[in-house]
Amino acid sequence: MKDILGIHHVTAIASNPQKNIDFYSSLLGLRLVKLTVNFDDPTTYHLYYGDEIGHPGTILTFFPWQDAPKGVHGTSQVIATSFLIPENATGYWTERLKKHHVAFQGPIARFDEQVIAFHDPDGLALELVAHKSAREREDRVWKQGPVPAEQTIRGFYSVTLSEEGYERTASVLTDKLGFSLLREENGRFRYTISGEGASSIVDLLCLPYSKRGRIGIGTVHHVAWRTPTDPQQEELRKSIVKAGLNATPVIDRKYFHSVYFREPGGILFEIATEPPGFMIDEKKEELGTHLVLPTWLETERNNLERVLPPVKVGEKLVVGRLGV
């Protein structure tokens, strides 16, 4: 039985929450599956995007820290988050990006893929990768969004990690998380957990003379790897601690359980369980349509809705002074 099944989610830092919702939901066509708050900082939103129900492997999340400094891209960071699209969808997406005045590069060839590279409004590096594995997720697409179902994003394809020296990070991926080296091209080392396919790939870029990145708006906060059960997560945690890495205790994030640690290059990793998922507190048709709070914050709802910035989902004001 495999302990790690691939990417669970990626969490990044944004500035304005409404700008973030408009880009990822209205332009990229991802479903906002959960509108909640940062459990460690409840006056900040935590926005979750994904497929129809936010399956693990499709979840991109954001902390909109409006007063945070701009991040600096460099080593010891996730420097690209890559979405999976159907093989015949590159033309649709280049036209859509042009229509919305989003600058992009590509499609360019990488290994045997076609890649479109661009940035979100805060400078977060994104990619669309056309690959045959998109067919694996045809039955999970969000069909009520602005993008035709046959062209939709199908969750993650990969993440790219930038390291000054990649060997120690590679050792954690292979020895502790179960990845294996698939191929190498121009200093890009590709690792996979279950064969080349949806959300199973990590690229390591070895950049020995580059400057170290700095976290802030437009950068990735952490990448989470998914594991099926709590017992498997605990075994992984023990293995990580035994390797001399400082792992947190298990933390209940309501929609999954989490263990955090920094790999030797400095990137924050998380091990996240697949259950319980986002329908633990909302029905499928209600996902992302109102502010959801954990039980221990419900008594603070009125105050939080006063201090959180107003946001609309579609044309509906979900949180804000006019909605209280």
PDB file of C-alpha atoms in Angstrom:
ATOM      1  CA  MET A   1       0.000   0.000   0.000  1.00  0.00           C
ATOM      2  CA  LYS A   2       1.362   3.406  -0.969  1.00  0.00           C
ATOM      3  CA  ASP A   3       1.484   6.041   1.756  1.00  0.00           C
ATOM      4  CA  ILE A   4       1.727   9.088  -0.528  1.00  0.00           C
ATOM      5  CA  LEU A   5      -0.575   9.251  -3.558  1.00  0.00           C
ATOM      6  CA  GLY A   6       0.554  12.581  -5.028  1.00  0.00           C
ATOM      7  CA  ILE A   7      -0.295  16.238  -4.507  1.00  0.00           C
ATOM      8  CA  HIS A   8      -3.140  17.006  -2.103  1.00  0.00           C
ATOM      9  CA  HIS A   9      -3.173  20.803  -2.338  1.00  0.00           C
ATOM     10  CA  VAL A  10      -1.036  23.869  -2.863  1.00  0.00           C
ATOM     11  CA  THR A  11      -1.453  26.952  -0.672  1.00  0.00           C
ATOM     12  CA  ALA A  12      -0.277  30.388  -1.810  1.00  0.00           C
ATOM     13  CA  ILE A  13      -0.441  34.001  -0.659  1.00  0.00           C
ATOM     14  CA  ALA A  14      -2.653  36.542  -2.400  1.00  0.00           C
ATOM     15  CA  SER A  15      -3.477  40.194  -1.880  1.00  0.00           C
ATOM     16  CA  ASN A  16      -7.083  41.197  -2.590  1.00  0.00           C
ATOM     17  CA  PRO A  17      -9.574  38.338  -2.056  1.00  0.00           C
ATOM     18  CA  GLN A  18     -12.092  39.587  -4.620  1.00  0.00           C
ATOM     19  CA  LYS A  19      -9.412  39.900  -7.292  1.00  0.00           C
ATOM     20  CA  ASN A  20      -8.350  36.355  -6.435  1.00  0.00           C
ATOM     21  CA  ILE A  21     -11.893  34.960  -6.731  1.00  0.00           C
ATOM     22  CA  ASP A  22     -12.461  36.743 -10.032  1.00  0.00           C
ATOM     23  CA  PHE A  23      -9.273  35.322 -11.547  1.00  0.00           C
ATOM     24  CA  TYR A  24      -9.472  31.729 -10.392  1.00  0.00           C
ATOM     25  CA  SER A  25     -13.228  31.262 -10.526  1.00  0.00           C
ATOM     26  CA  SER A  26     -14.364  33.549 -13.340  1.00  0.00           C
ATOM     27  CA  LEU A  27     -11.315  33.314 -15.636  1.00  0.00           C
ATOM     28  CA  LEU A  28      -9.733  29.913 -14.953  1.00  0.00           C
ATOM     29  CA  GLY A  29     -13.086  28.315 -14.210  1.00  0.00           C
ATOM     30  CA  LEU A  30     -12.143  26.601 -10.949  1.00  0.00           C
ATOM     31  CA  ARG A  31     -14.924  26.069  -8.459  1.00  0.00           C
ATOM     32  CA  LEU A  32     -14.693  27.967  -5.182  1.00  0.00           C
ATOM     33  CA  VAL A  33     -15.389  24.940  -2.993  1.00  0.00           C
ATOM     34  CA  LYS A  34     -14.891  26.556   0.401  1.00  0.00           C
ATOM     35  CA  LEU A  35     -15.017  30.136   1.636  1.00  0.00           C
ATOM     36  CA  THR A  36     -13.698  30.104   5.170  1.00  0.00           C
ATOM     37  CA  VAL A  37     -11.036  31.750   7.332  1.00  0.00           C
ATOM     38  CA  ASN A  38      -7.469  30.946   8.248  1.00  0.00           C
ATOM     39  CA  PHE A  39      -7.948  28.940  11.441  1.00  0.00           C
ATOM     40  CA  ASP A  40      -4.685  30.380  12.822  1.00  0.00           C
ATOM     41  CA  ASP A  41      -5.594  33.963  11.802  1.00  0.00           C
ATOM     42  CA  PRO A  42      -9.413  34.229  11.569  1.00  0.00           C
ATOM     43  CA  THR A  43      -9.445  37.812  10.284  1.00  0.00           C
ATOM     44  CA  THR A  44      -7.930  36.469   7.037  1.00  0.00           C
ATOM     45  CA  TYR A  45      -9.888  34.450   4.509  1.00  0.00           C
ATOM     46  CA  HIS A  46      -8.877  30.976   3.427  1.00  0.00           C
ATOM     47  CA  LEU A  47     -10.107  30.396  -0.125  1.00  0.00           C
ATOM     48  CA  TYR A  48     -10.214  26.870  -1.557  1.00  0.00           C
ATOM     49  CA  TYR A  49     -10.600  26.148  -5.287  1.00  0.00           C
ATOM     50  CA  GLY A  50     -10.910  22.780  -6.991  1.00  0.00           C
ATOM     51  CA  ASP A  51     -13.051  20.537  -9.160  1.00  0.00           C
ATOM     52  CA  GLU A  52     -16.741  19.819  -8.546  1.00  0.00           C
ATOM     53  CA  ILE A  53     -16.217  18.840  -4.890  1.00  0.00           C
ATOM     54  CA  GLY A  54     -12.555  19.696  -4.327  1.00  0.00           C
ATOM     55  CA  HIS A  55     -11.065  16.236  -4.697  1.00  0.00           C
ATOM     56  CA  PRO A  56      -7.512  15.934  -3.329  1.00  0.00           C
ATOM     57  CA  GLY A  57      -5.130  16.653  -6.178  1.00  0.00           C
ATOM     58  CA  THR A  58      -7.230  19.555  -7.484  1.00  0.00           C
ATOM     59  CA  ILE A  59      -7.172  21.955  -4.533  1.00  0.00           C
ATOM     60  CA  LEU A  60      -5.466  25.358  -4.773  1.00  0.00           C
ATOM     61  CA  THR A  61      -5.890  27.514  -1.679  1.00  0.00           C
ATOM     62  CA  PHE A  62      -5.037  31.099  -0.770  1.00  0.00           C
ATOM     63  CA  PHE A  63      -4.442  33.288   2.241  1.00  0.00           C
ATOM     64  CA  PRO A  64      -5.224  36.861   1.082  1.00  0.00           C
ATOM     65  CA  TRP A  65      -2.760  38.803   3.240  1.00  0.00           C
ATOM     66  CA  GLN A  66      -3.494  42.267   1.898  1.00  0.00           C
ATOM     67  CA  ASP A  67      -0.831  44.039   3.956  1.00  0.00           C
ATOM     68  CA  ALA A  68       1.944  41.503   3.365  1.00  0.00           C
ATOM     69  CA  PRO A  69       5.005  42.490   1.312  1.00  0.00           C
ATOM     70  CA  LYS A  70       5.435  41.266  -2.216  1.00  0.00           C
ATOM     71  CA  GLY A  71       7.224  37.939  -2.342  1.00  0.00           C
ATOM     72  CA  VAL A  72      10.510  37.373  -4.148  1.00  0.00           C
ATOM     73  CA  HIS A  73      10.862  34.350  -6.415  1.00  0.00           C
ATOM     74  CA  GLY A  74      14.004  32.270  -6.003  1.00  0.00           C
ATOM     75  CA  THR A  75      15.391  29.049  -4.609  1.00  0.00           C
ATOM     76  CA  SER A  76      13.832  27.163  -1.688  1.00  0.00           C
ATOM     77  CA  GLN A  77      10.402  27.753  -3.176  1.00  0.00           C
ATOM     78  CA  VAL A  78       7.675  26.169  -5.238  1.00  0.00           C
ATOM     79  CA  ILE A  79       8.269  28.297  -8.336  1.00  0.00           C
ATOM     80  CA  ALA A  80       5.509  26.936 -10.582  1.00  0.00           C
ATOM     81  CA  THR A  81       2.131  25.335  -9.981  1.00  0.00           C
ATOM     82  CA  SER A  82       1.014  23.384 -13.036  1.00  0.00           C
ATOM     83  CA  PHE A  83      -2.592  22.571 -13.902  1.00  0.00           C
ATOM     84  CA  LEU A  84      -3.638  19.705 -16.142  1.00  0.00           C
ATOM     85  CA  ILE A  85      -5.680  20.373 -19.294  1.00  0.00           C
ATOM     86  CA  PRO A  86      -6.819  18.083 -22.134  1.00  0.00           C
ATOM     87  CA  GLU A  87      -4.371  17.502 -24.970  1.00  0.00           C
ATOM     88  CA  ASN A  88      -6.538  19.423 -27.458  1.00  0.00           C
ATOM     89  CA  ALA A  89      -7.234  22.404 -25.166  1.00  0.00           C
ATOM     90  CA  THR A  90      -4.136  24.564 -25.713  1.00  0.00           C
ATOM     91  CA  GLY A  91      -5.779  26.635 -28.455  1.00  0.00           C
ATOM     92  CA  TYR A  92      -8.809  27.335 -26.305  1.00  0.00           C
ATOM     93  CA  TRP A  93      -6.677  28.461 -23.384  1.00  0.00           C
ATOM     94  CA  THR A  94      -4.322  30.698 -25.336  1.00  0.00           C
ATOM     95  CA  GLU A  95      -7.354  32.464 -26.810  1.00  0.00           C
ATOM     96  CA  ARG A  96      -9.002  32.749 -23.405  1.00  0.00           C
ATOM     97  CA  LEU A  97      -5.886  34.238 -21.838  1.00  0.00           C
ATOM     98  CA  LYS A  98      -5.582  36.719 -24.725  1.00  0.00           C
ATOM     99  CA  LYS A  99      -9.238  37.698 -24.348  1.00  0.00           C
ATOM    100  CA  HIS A 100      -8.695  38.491 -20.673  1.00  0.00           C
ATOM    101  CA  HIS A 101      -5.388  40.314 -21.340  1.00  0.00           C
ATOM    102  CA  VAL A 102      -3.246  37.796 -19.457  1.00  0.00           C
ATOM    103  CA  ALA A 103       0.313  37.649 -20.806  1.00  0.00           C
ATOM    104  CA  PHE A 104       1.618  34.138 -21.401  1.00  0.00           C
ATOM    105  CA  GLN A 105       4.385  32.113 -23.015  1.00  0.00           C
ATOM    106  CA  GLY A 106       3.789  29.070 -25.169  1.00  0.00           C
ATOM    107  CA  PRO A 107       2.701  26.533 -25.847  1.00  0.00           C
ATOM    108  CA  ILE A 108       6.301  25.401 -25.376  1.00  0.00           C
ATOM    109  CA  ALA A 109       7.640  21.834 -25.417  1.00  0.00           C
ATOM    110  CA  ARG A 110       8.841  20.270 -22.168  1.00  0.00           C
ATOM    111  CA  PHE A 111       9.613  16.584 -22.180  1.00  0.00           C
ATOM    112  CA  ASP A 112       6.647  15.279 -24.216  1.00  0.00           C
ATOM    113  CA  GLU A 113       4.200  17.956 -23.032  1.00  0.00           C
ATOM    114  CA  GLN A 114       2.895  21.280 -24.268  1.00  0.00           C
ATOM    115  CA  VAL A 115       3.087  23.971 -21.580  1.00  0.00           C
ATOM    116  CA  ILE A 116       1.477  27.421 -21.344  1.00  0.00           C
ATOM    117  CA  ALA A 117       3.135  29.615 -18.688  1.00  0.00           C
ATOM    118  CA  PHE A 118       1.587  32.738 -17.126  1.00  0.00           C
ATOM    119  CA  HIS A 119       1.081  34.563 -13.818  1.00  0.00           C
ATOM    120  CA  ASP A 120      -1.939  35.424 -11.724  1.00  0.00           C
ATOM    121  CA  PRO A 121      -2.648  39.088 -10.792  1.00  0.00           C
ATOM    122  CA  ASP A 122      -0.320  38.846  -7.783  1.00  0.00           C
ATOM    123  CA  GLY A 123       2.559  37.323  -9.749  1.00  0.00           C
ATOM    124  CA  LEU A 124       2.101  33.674  -8.777  1.00  0.00           C
ATOM    125  CA  ALA A 125       3.673  31.489 -11.485  1.00  0.00           C
ATOM    126  CA  LEU A 126       1.166  29.126 -13.093  1.00  0.00           C
ATOM    127  CA  GLU A 127       1.246  26.651 -15.957  1.00  0.00           C
ATOM    128  CA  LEU A 128      -1.277  24.750 -18.034  1.00  0.00           C
ATOM    129  CA  VAL A 129       0.079  21.370 -19.142  1.00  0.00           C
ATOM    130  CA  ALA A 130      -1.664  19.466 -21.924  1.00  0.00           C
ATOM    131  CA  HIS A 131      -1.433  15.751 -21.241  1.00  0.00           C
ATOM    132  CA  LYS A 132      -3.370  12.571 -21.968  1.00  0.00           C
ATOM    133  CA  SER A 133      -3.909  11.935 -18.242  1.00  0.00           C
ATOM    134  CA  ALA A 134      -6.608  14.644 -18.316  1.00  0.00           C
ATOM    135  CA  ARG A 135      -8.965  11.906 -19.468  1.00  0.00           C
ATOM    136  CA  GLU A 136      -8.718  10.342 -15.997  1.00  0.00           C
ATOM    137  CA  ARG A 137     -10.720  13.236 -14.566  1.00  0.00           C
ATOM    138  CA  GLU A 138     -13.401  13.785 -17.194  1.00  0.00           C
ATOM    139  CA  ASP A 139     -16.177  12.764 -14.793  1.00  0.00           C
ATOM    140  CA  ARG A 140     -15.105  15.199 -12.045  1.00  0.00           C
ATOM    141  CA  VAL A 141     -15.112  18.526 -13.861  1.00  0.00           C
ATOM    142  CA  TRP A 142     -17.066  21.547 -12.648  1.00  0.00           C
ATOM    143  CA  LYS A 143     -19.766  21.856 -15.302  1.00  0.00           C
ATOM    144  CA  GLN A 144     -21.488  25.003 -14.003  1.00  0.00           C
ATOM    145  CA  GLY A 145     -18.451  27.245 -14.485  1.00  0.00           C
ATOM    146  CA  PRO A 146     -17.575  29.642 -17.320  1.00  0.00           C
ATOM    147  CA  VAL A 147     -15.290  27.183 -19.157  1.00  0.00           C
ATOM    148  CA  PRO A 148     -16.804  24.466 -21.387  1.00  0.00           C
ATOM    149  CA  ALA A 149     -16.560  21.062 -19.696  1.00  0.00           C
ATOM    150  CA  GLU A 150     -14.394  19.587 -22.451  1.00  0.00           C
ATOM    151  CA  GLN A 151     -11.775  22.354 -21.969  1.00  0.00           C
ATOM    152  CA  THR A 152     -11.739  22.631 -18.184  1.00  0.00           C
ATOM    153  CA  ILE A 153      -8.732  22.437 -15.906  1.00  0.00           C
ATOM    154  CA  ARG A 154      -8.485  18.932 -14.423  1.00  0.00           C
ATOM    155  CA  GLY A 155      -6.677  19.675 -11.187  1.00  0.00           C
ATOM    156  CA  PHE A 156      -2.909  19.626 -10.798  1.00  0.00           C
ATOM    157  CA  TYR A 157      -0.374  18.083 -13.109  1.00  0.00           C
ATOM    158  CA  SER A 158       2.774  18.940 -11.138  1.00  0.00           C
ATOM    159  CA  VAL A 159       4.678  21.386  -8.983  1.00  0.00           C
ATOM    160  CA  THR A 160       8.184  22.699  -9.649  1.00  0.00           C
ATOM    161  CA  LEU A 161      10.579  23.136  -6.727  1.00  0.00           C
ATOM    162  CA  SER A 162      13.616  25.400  -7.069  1.00  0.00           C
ATOM    163  CA  GLU A 163      16.649  24.412  -5.024  1.00  0.00           C
ATOM    164  CA  GLU A 164      20.245  25.602  -4.822  1.00  0.00           C
ATOM    165  CA  GLY A 165      21.271  21.976  -4.351  1.00  0.00           C
ATOM    166  CA  TYR A 166      18.630  19.428  -5.144  1.00  0.00           C
ATOM    167  CA  GLU A 167      20.159  16.221  -3.721  1.00  0.00           C
ATOM    168  CA  ARG A 168      18.884  16.491  -0.125  1.00  0.00           C
ATOM    169  CA  THR A 169      15.385  17.407  -1.274  1.00  0.00           C
ATOM    170  CA  ALA A 170      15.450  14.542  -3.757  1.00  0.00           C
ATOM    171  CA  SER A 171      16.411  12.204  -0.926  1.00  0.00           C
ATOM    172  CA  VAL A 172      13.320  13.189   1.072  1.00  0.00           C
ATOM    173  CA  LEU A 173      11.092  12.734  -1.971  1.00  0.00           C
ATOM    174  CA  THR A 174      12.458   9.276  -2.746  1.00  0.00           C
ATOM    175  CA  ASP A 175      13.358   7.842   0.666  1.00  0.00           C
ATOM    176  CA  LYS A 176      10.504   9.263   2.781  1.00  0.00           C
ATOM    177  CA  LEU A 177       7.652  10.070   0.405  1.00  0.00           C
ATOM    178  CA  GLY A 178       8.010   7.292  -2.150  1.00  0.00           C
ATOM    179  CA  PHE A 179       8.750   9.250  -5.332  1.00  0.00           C
ATOM    180  CA  SER A 180      11.090   7.880  -7.992  1.00  0.00           C
ATOM    181  CA  LEU A 181      13.216   9.654 -10.586  1.00  0.00           C
ATOM    182  CA  LEU A 182      11.564   9.475 -13.997  1.00  0.00           C
ATOM    183  CA  ARG A 183      13.836  11.563 -16.220  1.00  0.00           C
ATOM    184  CA  GLU A 184      16.104  14.627 -16.408  1.00  0.00           C
ATOM    185  CA  GLU A 185      16.382  17.397 -18.959  1.00  0.00           C
ATOM    186  CA  ASN A 186      18.387  20.649 -18.760  1.00  0.00           C
ATOM    187  CA  GLY A 187      18.720  20.611 -14.976  1.00  0.00           C
ATOM    188  CA  ARG A 188      15.066  19.677 -14.439  1.00  0.00           C
ATOM    189  CA  PHE A 189      14.771  16.408 -12.516  1.00  0.00           C
ATOM    190  CA  ARG A 190      11.323  14.839 -12.767  1.00  0.00           C
ATOM    191  CA  TYR A 191      10.017  12.626  -9.979  1.00  0.00           C
ATOM    192  CA  THR A 192       6.764  10.698  -9.958  1.00  0.00           C
ATOM    193  CA  ILE A 193       4.817   8.808  -7.332  1.00  0.00           C
ATOM    194  CA  SER A 194       2.610   6.565  -9.463  1.00  0.00           C
ATOM    195  CA  GLY A 195       3.624   6.907 -13.078  1.00  0.00           C
ATOM    196  CA  GLU A 196       3.255  10.004 -15.191  1.00  0.00           C
ATOM    197  CA  GLY A 197      -0.257  11.287 -14.616  1.00  0.00           C
ATOM    198  CA  ALA A 198      -2.574  13.632 -12.792  1.00  0.00           C
ATOM    199  CA  SER A 199      -1.083  15.300  -9.677  1.00  0.00           C
ATOM    200  CA  SER A 200       1.694  12.712  -9.387  1.00  0.00           C
ATOM    201  CA  ILE A 201       4.698  14.707 -10.617  1.00  0.00           C
ATOM    202  CA  VAL A 202       7.321  16.878  -8.921  1.00  0.00           C
ATOM    203  CA  ASP A 203      10.021  18.669 -10.899  1.00  0.00           C
ATOM    204  CA  LEU A 204      13.209  19.736  -9.117  1.00  0.00           C
ATOM    205  CA  LEU A 205      15.131  22.583 -10.705  1.00  0.00           C
ATOM    206  CA  CYS A 206      18.757  22.752  -9.629  1.00  0.00           C
ATOM    207  CA  LEU A 207      19.810  26.439  -9.608  1.00  0.00           C
ATOM    208  CA  PRO A 208      23.109  26.561  -7.674  1.00  0.00           C
ATOM    209  CA  TYR A 209      23.907  30.247  -8.193  1.00  0.00           C
ATOM    210  CA  SER A 210      20.436  31.734  -7.768  1.00  0.00           C
ATOM    211  CA  LYS A 211      19.213  33.893  -4.912  1.00  0.00           C
ATOM    212  CA  ARG A 212      16.981  32.481  -2.224  1.00  0.00           C
ATOM    213  CA  GLY A 213      13.309  33.403  -2.536  1.00  0.00           C
ATOM    214  CA  ARG A 214      11.288  35.251   0.091  1.00  0.00           C
ATOM    215  CA  ILE A 215       7.730  34.434   1.041  1.00  0.00           C
ATOM    216  CA  GLY A 216       5.070  37.069   0.405  1.00  0.00           C
ATOM    217  CA  ILE A 217       2.258  37.963  -1.955  1.00  0.00           C
ATOM    218  CA  GLY A 218       2.519  35.988  -5.171  1.00  0.00           C
ATOM    219  CA  THR A 219       4.451  33.036  -3.738  1.00  0.00           C
ATOM    220  CA  VAL A 220       3.545  29.542  -2.582  1.00  0.00           C
ATOM    221  CA  HIS A 221       3.245  29.070   1.173  1.00  0.00           C
ATOM    222  CA  HIS A 222       3.401  25.257   1.124  1.00  0.00           C
ATOM    223  CA  VAL A 223       2.676  22.137  -0.894  1.00  0.00           C
ATOM    224  CA  ALA A 224       0.736  19.254   0.636  1.00  0.00           C
ATOM    225  CA  TRP A 225       1.057  15.581  -0.250  1.00  0.00           C
ATOM    226  CA  ARG A 226      -1.971  13.350   0.138  1.00  0.00           C
ATOM    227  CA  THR A 227      -2.213  10.157   2.139  1.00  0.00           C
ATOM    228  CA  PRO A 228      -5.299   7.938   2.462  1.00  0.00           C
ATOM    229  CA  THR A 229      -5.689   7.486   6.219  1.00  0.00           C
ATOM    230  CA  ASP A 230      -4.721   8.800   9.639  1.00  0.00           C
ATOM    231  CA  PRO A 231      -2.647   5.693  10.522  1.00  0.00           C
ATOM    232  CA  GLN A 232      -0.642   6.036   7.313  1.00  0.00           C
ATOM    233  CA  GLN A 233      -0.102   9.716   8.063  1.00  0.00           C
ATOM    234  CA  GLU A 234       1.191   8.840  11.528  1.00  0.00           C
ATOM    235  CA  GLU A 235       3.642   6.300  10.096  1.00  0.00           C
ATOM    236  CA  LEU A 236       4.898   8.917   7.651  1.00  0.00           C
ATOM    237  CA  ARG A 237       5.306  11.394  10.480  1.00  0.00           C
ATOM    238  CA  LYS A 238       7.377   8.905  12.486  1.00  0.00           C
ATOM    239  CA  SER A 239       9.602   8.261   9.474  1.00  0.00           C
ATOM    240  CA  ILE A 240      10.117  11.987   8.913  1.00  0.00           C
ATOM    241  CA  VAL A 241      11.015  12.599  12.562  1.00  0.00           C
ATOM    242  CA  LYS A 242      13.383   9.618  12.528  1.00  0.00           C
ATOM    243  CA  ALA A 243      15.176  11.236   9.589  1.00  0.00           C
ATOM    244  CA  GLY A 244      15.940  14.264  11.771  1.00  0.00           C
ATOM    245  CA  LEU A 245      13.294  16.574  10.310  1.00  0.00           C
ATOM    246  CA  ASN A 246      11.127  18.618  12.662  1.00  0.00           C
ATOM    247  CA  ALA A 247       7.522  17.553  12.025  1.00  0.00           C
ATOM    248  CA  THR A 248       4.537  19.076  13.805  1.00  0.00           C
ATOM    249  CA  PRO A 249       1.953  17.028  15.671  1.00  0.00           C
ATOM    250  CA  VAL A 250      -1.165  16.161  13.689  1.00  0.00           C
ATOM    251  CA  ILE A 251      -3.337  19.278  13.307  1.00  0.00           C
ATOM    252  CA  ASP A 252      -7.073  19.064  12.593  1.00  0.00           C
ATOM    253  CA  ARG A 253      -7.870  21.350   9.638  1.00  0.00           C
ATOM    254  CA  LYS A 254     -11.516  20.154   9.598  1.00  0.00           C
ATOM    255  CA  TYR A 255     -11.439  19.129   5.919  1.00  0.00           C
ATOM    256  CA  PHE A 256      -8.248  17.077   6.339  1.00  0.00           C
ATOM    257  CA  HIS A 257      -5.641  16.357   8.997  1.00  0.00           C
ATOM    258  CA  SER A 258      -2.197  17.878   8.595  1.00  0.00           C
ATOM    259  CA  VAL A 259       1.431  17.351   9.531  1.00  0.00           C
ATOM    260  CA  TYR A 260       3.956  20.024   8.514  1.00  0.00           C
ATOM    261  CA  PHE A 261       7.728  19.920   8.125  1.00  0.00           C
ATOM    262  CA  ARG A 262      10.429  21.715   6.147  1.00  0.00           C
ATOM    263  CA  GLU A 263      12.450  19.680   3.707  1.00  0.00           C
ATOM    264  CA  PRO A 264      16.232  20.265   3.807  1.00  0.00           C
ATOM    265  CA  GLY A 265      16.089  22.995   1.155  1.00  0.00           C
ATOM    266  CA  GLY A 266      13.635  25.030   3.234  1.00  0.00           C
ATOM    267  CA  ILE A 267      10.315  24.463   1.424  1.00  0.00           C
ATOM    268  CA  LEU A 268       7.354  23.841   3.736  1.00  0.00           C
ATOM    269  CA  PHE A 269       5.793  20.431   3.099  1.00  0.00           C
ATOM    270  CA  GLU A 270       2.545  19.089   4.490  1.00  0.00           C
ATOM    271  CA  ILE A 271       1.167  15.560   4.716  1.00  0.00           C
ATOM    272  CA  ALA A 272      -2.631  15.825   4.422  1.00  0.00           C
ATOM    273  CA  THR A 273      -5.241  13.086   4.692  1.00  0.00           C
ATOM    274  CA  GLU A 274      -7.756  12.563   1.902  1.00  0.00           C
ATOM    275  CA  PRO A 275     -10.796  12.443   4.223  1.00  0.00           C
ATOM    276  CA  PRO A 276     -13.031  13.931   5.466  1.00  0.00           C
ATOM    277  CA  GLY A 277     -13.322  16.404   2.560  1.00  0.00           C
ATOM    278  CA  PHE A 278     -15.316  19.568   1.922  1.00  0.00           C
ATOM    279  CA  MET A 279     -18.840  18.160   2.142  1.00  0.00           C
ATOM    280  CA  ILE A 280     -18.471  17.650   5.875  1.00  0.00           C
ATOM    281  CA  ASP A 281     -20.261  20.979   6.455  1.00  0.00           C
ATOM    282  CA  GLU A 282     -21.908  21.872   3.113  1.00  0.00           C
ATOM    283  CA  LYS A 283     -23.934  20.007   0.523  1.00  0.00           C
ATOM    284  CA  LYS A 284     -22.423  19.608  -2.931  1.00  0.00           C
ATOM    285  CA  GLU A 285     -24.651  22.284  -4.461  1.00  0.00           C
ATOM    286  CA  GLU A 286     -23.835  24.751  -1.641  1.00  0.00           C
ATOM    287  CA  LEU A 287     -20.046  24.517  -1.745  1.00  0.00           C
ATOM    288  CA  GLY A 288     -18.394  27.935  -1.681  1.00  0.00           C
ATOM    289  CA  THR A 289     -21.631  29.922  -1.592  1.00  0.00           C
ATOM    290  CA  HIS A 290     -21.361  31.314   1.939  1.00  0.00           C
ATOM    291  CA  LEU A 291     -18.838  31.910   4.698  1.00  0.00           C
ATOM    292  CA  VAL A 292     -18.237  28.702   6.649  1.00  0.00           C
ATOM    293  CA  LEU A 293     -16.681  28.882  10.106  1.00  0.00           C
ATOM    294  CA  PRO A 294     -15.477  26.124  12.427  1.00  0.00           C
ATOM    295  CA  THR A 295     -17.660  25.614  15.489  1.00  0.00           C
ATOM    296  CA  TRP A 296     -15.215  27.382  17.809  1.00  0.00           C
ATOM    297  CA  LEU A 297     -15.502  30.584  15.751  1.00  0.00           C
ATOM    298  CA  GLU A 298     -19.283  30.681  15.246  1.00  0.00           C
ATOM    299  CA  THR A 299     -19.704  32.970  18.252  1.00  0.00           C
ATOM    300  CA  GLU A 300     -17.429  35.456  16.452  1.00  0.00           C
ATOM    301  CA  ARG A 301     -19.318  35.357  13.141  1.00  0.00           C
ATOM    302  CA  ASN A 302     -20.859  38.839  13.353  1.00  0.00           C
ATOM    303  CA  ASN A 303     -17.548  40.423  14.285  1.00  0.00           C
ATOM    304  CA  LEU A 304     -15.625  38.522  11.598  1.00  0.00           C
ATOM    305  CA  GLU A 305     -18.137  39.457   8.901  1.00  0.00           C
ATOM    306  CA  ARG A 306     -17.629  43.102   9.866  1.00  0.00           C
ATOM    307  CA  VAL A 307     -13.841  43.003   9.626  1.00  0.00           C
ATOM    308  CA  LEU A 308     -13.381  40.668   6.654  1.00  0.00           C
ATOM    309  CA  PRO A 309     -13.286  42.432   3.266  1.00  0.00           C
ATOM    310  CA  PRO A 310     -16.546  42.187   1.281  1.00  0.00           C
ATOM    311  CA  VAL A 311     -16.504  39.466  -1.378  1.00  0.00           C
ATOM    312  CA  LYS A 312     -18.886  38.430  -4.125  1.00  0.00           C
ATOM    313  CA  VAL A 313     -19.170  34.975  -5.640  1.00  0.00           C
ATOM    314  CA  GLY A 314     -20.631  35.573  -9.071  1.00  0.00           C
ATOM    315  CA  GLU A 315     -23.080  38.412  -8.565  1.00  0.00           C
ATOM    316  CA  LYS A 316     -23.944  37.490  -4.984  1.00  0.00           C
ATOM    317  CA  LEU A 317     -22.443  39.433  -2.080  1.00  0.00           C
ATOM    318  CA  VAL A 318     -21.494  36.603   0.266  1.00  0.00           C
ATOM    319  CA  VAL A 319     -19.584  38.490   2.956  1.00  0.00           C
ATOM    320  CA  GLY A 320     -19.501  42.206   3.605  1.00  0.00           C
ATOM    321  CA  ARG A 321     -21.053  45.158   5.272  1.00  0.00           C
ATOM    322  CA  LEU A 322     -24.078  45.027   3.009  1.00  0.00           C
ATOM    323  CA  GLY A 323     -24.536  41.322   3.689  1.00  0.00           C
ATOM    324  CA  VAL A 324     -24.543  41.379   7.496  1.00  0.00           C
TER     325      VAL A 324
END
